[in-house]
Amino acid sequence: MSDKKRPIGLLDSGVGGLTVASEIVNYLPAEEIAYYGDTLHLPYGPRLLEEVREFVFVIVDYLLSEKNAKAIILACNTATSAALKAVKEKYSVPVFGTIDSVTKRAIKESHNYKIGVIGTEGTVNSQAYQKSLLALDRKLKVFSAACPEFVRLVEEGRFAGPKVEKVARKYLVGLKEAGVDVLILGCTHYPYLVPVIQKVMGKEVTLISSGEAMAREVKNILKGNNMLIEDKGEEEIKQQEFIVSDQE
Ligand code: DGL
């Protein structure tokens, strides 16, 4: 198989990374992907970051050796917080995480310099977003909240309704009171809940998620490395593979 024809490997604990995968398919329609949902170990959020890092290494090994992936996307903020640096150091293929691609955009969108971040406990406790944001601009005020129940609701396919709204209010009230004008959805499961989150935060608050910014970054870097399949605009049958760990 030529280098370019190899798939792009993505991983998440479950369906969250599909919000990134769909943007990759939009931006890079000629590419094949191999998506790994680690449903056996879902949720990642409450686990120790060291444990998540171990899972990530096993999955990346699998995507590289079994699927011959040409690049790896950690389509999960918890995995990015836990393992991006270590994965970049260990492997020679391009590796992408969710956090840095989105913080620049968040700053650009904010007018009052108050930025909210929501994510899993693992991501919020790691302070990865604060560090990334403050490294870009020390004047920012960053407010974060962990929203652990969101992942379970999304995995159960419950995206709307009074129960979901109640949970969202509980998590978001503090950020609303803080007056953030941008809210980073720092978990790839959360874009499924955008209508509810937007309703609770109000339409004046800009919601930002990683998918699109990551897809743009992946496109630029792989193009620069001459690793992209040329898109001839023809309909070809592509292999998009989806693997889950609790059904192997
Ligand atoms: N979707 C993941 C994230 O972005 C993980 C959710 C979880 O398993 O707790 O953090």
Tab-separated table of C-alpha atoms and ligand atoms in Angstrom:
chain	number	residue	atom	x	y	z
A	1	MET	CA	0.000	0.000	0.000
A	2	SER	CA	1.421	3.415	-0.901
A	3	ASP	CA	2.066	5.680	2.061
A	4	LYS	CA	-0.681	8.075	1.039
A	5	LYS	CA	-3.309	5.333	0.799
A	6	ARG	CA	-2.914	4.354	4.435
A	7	PRO	CA	-5.815	5.375	6.700
A	8	ILE	CA	-5.838	8.151	9.293
A	9	GLY	CA	-6.312	6.558	12.723
A	10	LEU	CA	-8.629	8.183	15.260
A	11	LEU	CA	-9.404	7.194	18.821
A	12	ASP	CA	-11.836	8.060	21.581
A	13	SER	CA	-13.490	6.274	24.489
A	14	GLY	CA	-16.757	5.947	22.532
A	15	VAL	CA	-18.872	7.937	20.077
A	16	GLY	CA	-17.400	11.357	20.999
A	17	GLY	CA	-14.563	11.198	18.486
A	18	LEU	CA	-17.100	10.729	15.708
A	19	THR	CA	-17.715	14.491	15.979
A	20	VAL	CA	-14.075	14.877	14.903
A	21	ALA	CA	-14.217	12.020	12.363
A	22	SER	CA	-17.158	13.654	10.573
A	23	GLU	CA	-15.150	16.885	10.146
A	24	ILE	CA	-12.172	14.878	8.845
A	25	VAL	CA	-14.462	13.249	6.282
A	26	ASN	CA	-15.815	16.734	5.337
A	27	TYR	CA	-12.399	18.322	4.951
A	28	LEU	CA	-10.556	15.316	3.555
A	29	PRO	CA	-13.155	13.348	1.598
A	30	ALA	CA	-10.567	11.272	-0.270
A	31	GLU	CA	-9.010	9.890	2.919
A	32	GLU	CA	-9.786	6.592	4.571
A	33	ILE	CA	-10.121	6.447	8.331
A	34	ALA	CA	-9.831	3.765	10.997
A	35	TYR	CA	-11.764	4.786	14.116
A	36	TYR	CA	-11.270	3.097	17.459
A	37	GLY	CA	-13.861	3.556	20.241
A	38	ASP	CA	-12.531	2.204	23.512
A	39	THR	CA	-15.992	1.351	24.820
A	40	LEU	CA	-14.567	-1.292	27.134
A	41	HIS	CA	-12.929	1.446	29.194
A	42	LEU	CA	-15.528	4.198	28.776
A	43	PRO	CA	-15.708	6.683	30.440
A	44	TYR	CA	-12.137	7.956	30.438
A	45	GLY	CA	-13.077	11.125	32.351
A	46	PRO	CA	-13.024	9.799	35.944
A	47	ARG	CA	-9.885	7.654	35.480
A	48	LEU	CA	-6.347	8.521	36.431
A	49	LEU	CA	-4.524	10.143	33.533
A	50	GLU	CA	-1.766	7.488	33.822
A	51	GLU	CA	-4.343	4.771	33.204
A	52	VAL	CA	-5.811	6.622	30.207
A	53	ARG	CA	-2.273	6.998	28.841
A	54	GLU	CA	-1.791	3.218	28.997
A	55	PHE	CA	-5.031	2.649	27.060
A	56	VAL	CA	-3.979	5.208	24.473
A	57	PHE	CA	-0.621	3.501	23.891
A	58	VAL	CA	-2.317	0.126	23.336
A	59	ILE	CA	-4.761	1.638	20.832
A	60	VAL	CA	-2.100	3.619	18.965
A	61	ASP	CA	0.035	0.447	18.701
A	62	TYR	CA	-2.987	-1.362	17.287
A	63	LEU	CA	-3.852	1.391	14.774
A	64	LEU	CA	-0.269	1.513	13.543
A	65	SER	CA	0.469	-2.206	13.410
A	66	GLU	CA	-2.932	-3.650	12.427
A	67	LYS	CA	-4.410	-0.791	10.413
A	68	ASN	CA	-1.174	0.688	9.105
A	69	ALA	CA	-2.312	4.207	10.059
A	70	LYS	CA	-0.275	7.063	8.530
A	71	ALA	CA	-1.274	9.583	11.225
A	72	ILE	CA	-2.991	9.479	14.604
A	73	ILE	CA	-5.723	11.779	15.877
A	74	LEU	CA	-6.465	11.700	19.585
A	75	ALA	CA	-10.127	12.599	19.048
A	76	CYS	CA	-10.618	12.814	22.782
A	77	ASN	CA	-9.700	15.623	25.148
A	78	THR	CA	-9.038	13.339	28.097
A	79	ALA	CA	-6.655	11.254	25.977
A	80	THR	CA	-5.038	14.452	24.700
A	81	SER	CA	-4.595	15.796	28.252
A	82	ALA	CA	-3.186	12.458	29.399
A	83	ALA	CA	-1.023	11.372	26.515
A	84	LEU	CA	-0.452	13.799	23.624
A	85	LYS	CA	3.100	14.659	24.586
A	86	ALA	CA	4.068	11.047	25.313
A	87	VAL	CA	2.506	9.738	22.085
A	88	LYS	CA	4.275	12.421	20.023
A	89	GLU	CA	7.561	11.457	21.619
A	90	LYS	CA	7.115	7.721	21.122
A	91	TYR	CA	5.893	7.482	17.517
A	92	SER	CA	7.230	8.896	14.300
A	93	VAL	CA	3.896	9.448	12.481
A	94	PRO	CA	2.144	12.836	12.807
A	95	VAL	CA	0.006	12.924	15.971
A	96	PHE	CA	-2.788	15.432	16.607
A	97	GLY	CA	-4.573	16.408	19.829
A	98	THR	CA	-7.742	18.344	20.476
A	99	ILE	CA	-6.569	21.218	22.634
A	100	ASP	CA	-4.096	23.564	20.967
A	101	SER	CA	-5.986	23.751	17.675
A	102	VAL	CA	-9.046	25.165	19.410
A	103	THR	CA	-7.634	27.604	21.968
A	104	LYS	CA	-6.359	30.065	19.351
A	105	ARG	CA	-9.805	30.261	17.832
A	106	ALA	CA	-11.442	30.695	21.228
A	107	ILE	CA	-9.277	33.737	21.952
A	108	LYS	CA	-10.061	35.221	18.559
A	109	GLU	CA	-13.808	34.892	19.213
A	110	SER	CA	-13.765	36.394	22.732
A	111	HIS	CA	-14.452	40.105	23.225
A	112	ASN	CA	-14.408	40.244	27.024
A	113	TYR	CA	-11.455	37.907	27.627
A	114	LYS	CA	-13.575	35.592	29.758
A	115	ILE	CA	-13.420	32.068	28.364
A	116	GLY	CA	-15.273	29.049	29.724
A	117	VAL	CA	-14.100	25.460	29.334
A	118	ILE	CA	-16.185	22.373	29.987
A	119	GLY	CA	-14.813	18.851	29.882
A	120	THR	CA	-14.404	15.607	31.785
A	121	GLU	CA	-12.921	15.577	35.286
A	122	GLY	CA	-9.652	14.300	33.809
A	123	THR	CA	-9.386	17.154	31.329
A	124	VAL	CA	-10.497	19.871	33.746
A	125	ASN	CA	-8.217	18.655	36.560
A	126	SER	CA	-5.248	18.429	34.199
A	127	GLN	CA	-5.670	22.193	33.498
A	128	ALA	CA	-4.509	21.506	29.963
A	129	TYR	CA	-6.870	24.133	28.524
A	130	GLN	CA	-5.897	26.821	31.043
A	131	LYS	CA	-2.243	26.211	30.285
A	132	SER	CA	-2.774	26.367	26.543
A	133	LEU	CA	-4.943	29.510	26.759
A	134	LEU	CA	-2.747	31.386	29.225
A	135	ALA	CA	0.382	30.528	27.250
A	136	LEU	CA	-1.213	32.401	24.356
A	137	ASP	CA	-2.457	35.340	26.425
A	138	ARG	CA	-1.890	35.917	30.117
A	139	LYS	CA	-4.660	38.500	30.388
A	140	LEU	CA	-7.403	35.928	29.875
A	141	LYS	CA	-9.735	34.813	32.609
A	142	VAL	CA	-10.477	31.114	32.273
A	143	PHE	CA	-13.386	29.442	34.053
A	144	SER	CA	-13.819	25.665	33.917
A	145	ALA	CA	-16.404	23.113	34.911
A	146	ALA	CA	-16.369	19.338	34.725
A	147	CYS	CA	-19.582	17.836	33.361
A	148	PRO	CA	-19.243	14.103	34.057
A	149	GLU	CA	-22.858	13.125	33.351
A	150	PHE	CA	-22.793	14.508	29.804
A	151	VAL	CA	-20.763	11.577	28.434
A	152	ARG	CA	-23.207	8.982	29.732
A	153	LEU	CA	-26.203	10.918	28.338
A	154	VAL	CA	-24.570	11.119	24.922
A	155	GLU	CA	-23.571	7.441	24.891
A	156	GLU	CA	-27.224	6.624	25.693
A	157	GLY	CA	-28.336	8.802	22.777
A	158	ARG	CA	-30.091	11.298	25.071
A	159	PHE	CA	-29.285	14.636	23.479
A	160	ALA	CA	-32.303	16.727	24.541
A	161	GLY	CA	-35.298	16.911	26.862
A	162	PRO	CA	-35.993	18.247	30.371
A	163	LYS	CA	-33.632	15.824	32.158
A	164	VAL	CA	-30.695	16.770	29.919
A	165	GLU	CA	-31.510	20.462	30.327
A	166	LYS	CA	-31.597	20.112	34.105
A	167	VAL	CA	-28.170	18.468	34.123
A	168	ALA	CA	-26.832	21.160	31.785
A	169	ARG	CA	-28.125	23.972	34.019
A	170	LYS	CA	-26.476	22.396	37.045
A	171	TYR	CA	-23.075	22.356	35.324
A	172	LEU	CA	-23.288	25.616	33.410
A	173	VAL	CA	-24.850	28.052	35.861
A	174	GLY	CA	-21.465	29.101	37.314
A	175	LEU	CA	-19.998	29.799	33.867
A	176	LYS	CA	-23.033	31.808	32.883
A	177	GLU	CA	-22.785	33.860	36.051
A	178	ALA	CA	-19.083	34.419	35.403
A	179	GLY	CA	-20.084	36.112	32.134
A	180	VAL	CA	-17.985	34.070	29.713
A	181	ASP	CA	-18.601	35.051	26.085
A	182	VAL	CA	-16.926	31.948	24.616
A	183	LEU	CA	-17.396	28.396	25.810
A	184	ILE	CA	-15.000	25.684	24.690
A	185	LEU	CA	-16.615	22.266	24.487
A	186	GLY	CA	-13.537	20.469	25.799
A	187	CYS	CA	-14.889	16.966	25.336
A	188	THR	CA	-15.633	15.483	21.950
A	189	HIS	CA	-18.911	14.034	23.229
A	190	TYR	CA	-20.382	17.486	23.914
A	191	PRO	CA	-21.124	18.715	20.371
A	192	TYR	CA	-24.091	16.302	20.403
A	193	LEU	CA	-25.556	18.517	23.167
A	194	VAL	CA	-25.046	21.877	21.427
A	195	PRO	CA	-28.757	22.846	21.245
A	196	VAL	CA	-29.204	22.319	25.000
A	197	ILE	CA	-25.898	23.946	25.955
A	198	GLN	CA	-26.632	26.945	23.715
A	199	LYS	CA	-30.117	27.298	25.208
A	200	VAL	CA	-28.737	27.319	28.754
A	201	MET	CA	-25.795	29.656	28.017
A	202	GLY	CA	-27.792	32.030	25.806
A	203	LYS	CA	-27.245	32.780	22.140
A	204	GLU	CA	-24.734	35.567	22.813
A	205	VAL	CA	-22.188	32.968	23.981
A	206	THR	CA	-20.076	31.418	21.217
A	207	LEU	CA	-19.615	27.659	21.510
A	208	ILE	CA	-16.397	26.215	20.116
A	209	SER	CA	-15.535	22.564	19.600
A	210	SER	CA	-12.398	20.893	18.334
A	211	GLY	CA	-13.600	19.012	15.248
A	212	GLU	CA	-13.355	21.672	12.572
A	213	ALA	CA	-10.163	23.304	13.855
A	214	MET	CA	-8.522	19.875	14.084
A	215	ALA	CA	-9.593	18.868	10.596
A	216	ARG	CA	-8.030	22.052	9.216
A	217	GLU	CA	-4.811	21.422	11.120
A	218	VAL	CA	-4.639	17.782	9.993
A	219	LYS	CA	-5.190	18.852	6.387
A	220	ASN	CA	-2.436	21.492	6.529
A	221	ILE	CA	0.145	19.291	8.181
A	222	LEU	CA	-0.469	16.190	6.066
A	223	LYS	CA	-0.505	18.307	2.910
A	224	GLY	CA	2.790	19.917	3.945
A	225	ASN	CA	4.273	16.432	4.430
A	226	ASN	CA	2.926	15.257	1.086
A	227	MET	CA	0.863	12.600	2.859
A	228	LEU	CA	-2.600	13.334	1.456
A	229	ILE	CA	-4.377	11.370	-1.230
A	230	GLU	CA	-5.066	13.644	-4.186
A	231	ASP	CA	-8.756	14.404	-4.267
A	232	LYS	CA	-9.776	13.929	-7.900
A	233	GLY	CA	-13.375	14.696	-7.005
A	234	GLU	CA	-14.407	11.224	-8.163
A	235	GLU	CA	-16.733	9.045	-6.145
A	236	GLU	CA	-14.580	6.179	-5.010
A	237	ILE	CA	-15.470	3.433	-2.605
A	238	LYS	CA	-13.526	4.181	0.529
A	239	GLN	CA	-12.990	2.085	3.547
A	240	GLN	CA	-14.075	3.773	6.753
A	241	GLU	CA	-13.542	1.337	9.549
A	242	PHE	CA	-15.074	1.567	13.029
A	243	ILE	CA	-13.753	-0.649	15.784
A	244	VAL	CA	-15.007	-0.932	19.387
A	245	SER	CA	-13.089	-2.619	22.173
A	246	ASP	CA	-15.981	-4.272	24.024
A	247	GLN	CA	-17.011	-6.409	21.058
A	248	GLU	CA	-13.772	-7.895	19.867
B	1	DGL	N1	-14.784	12.135	24.483
B	1	DGL	C1	-13.789	12.148	25.471
B	1	DGL	C2	-13.186	13.497	25.707
B	1	DGL	O1	-13.133	14.291	24.793
B	1	DGL	C3	-13.893	11.274	26.680
B	1	DGL	C4	-15.175	11.095	27.393
B	1	DGL	C5	-15.054	10.066	28.496
B	1	DGL	O2	-14.842	8.892	28.159
B	1	DGL	O3	-15.167	10.411	29.686
B	1	DGL	O4	-12.682	13.787	26.758
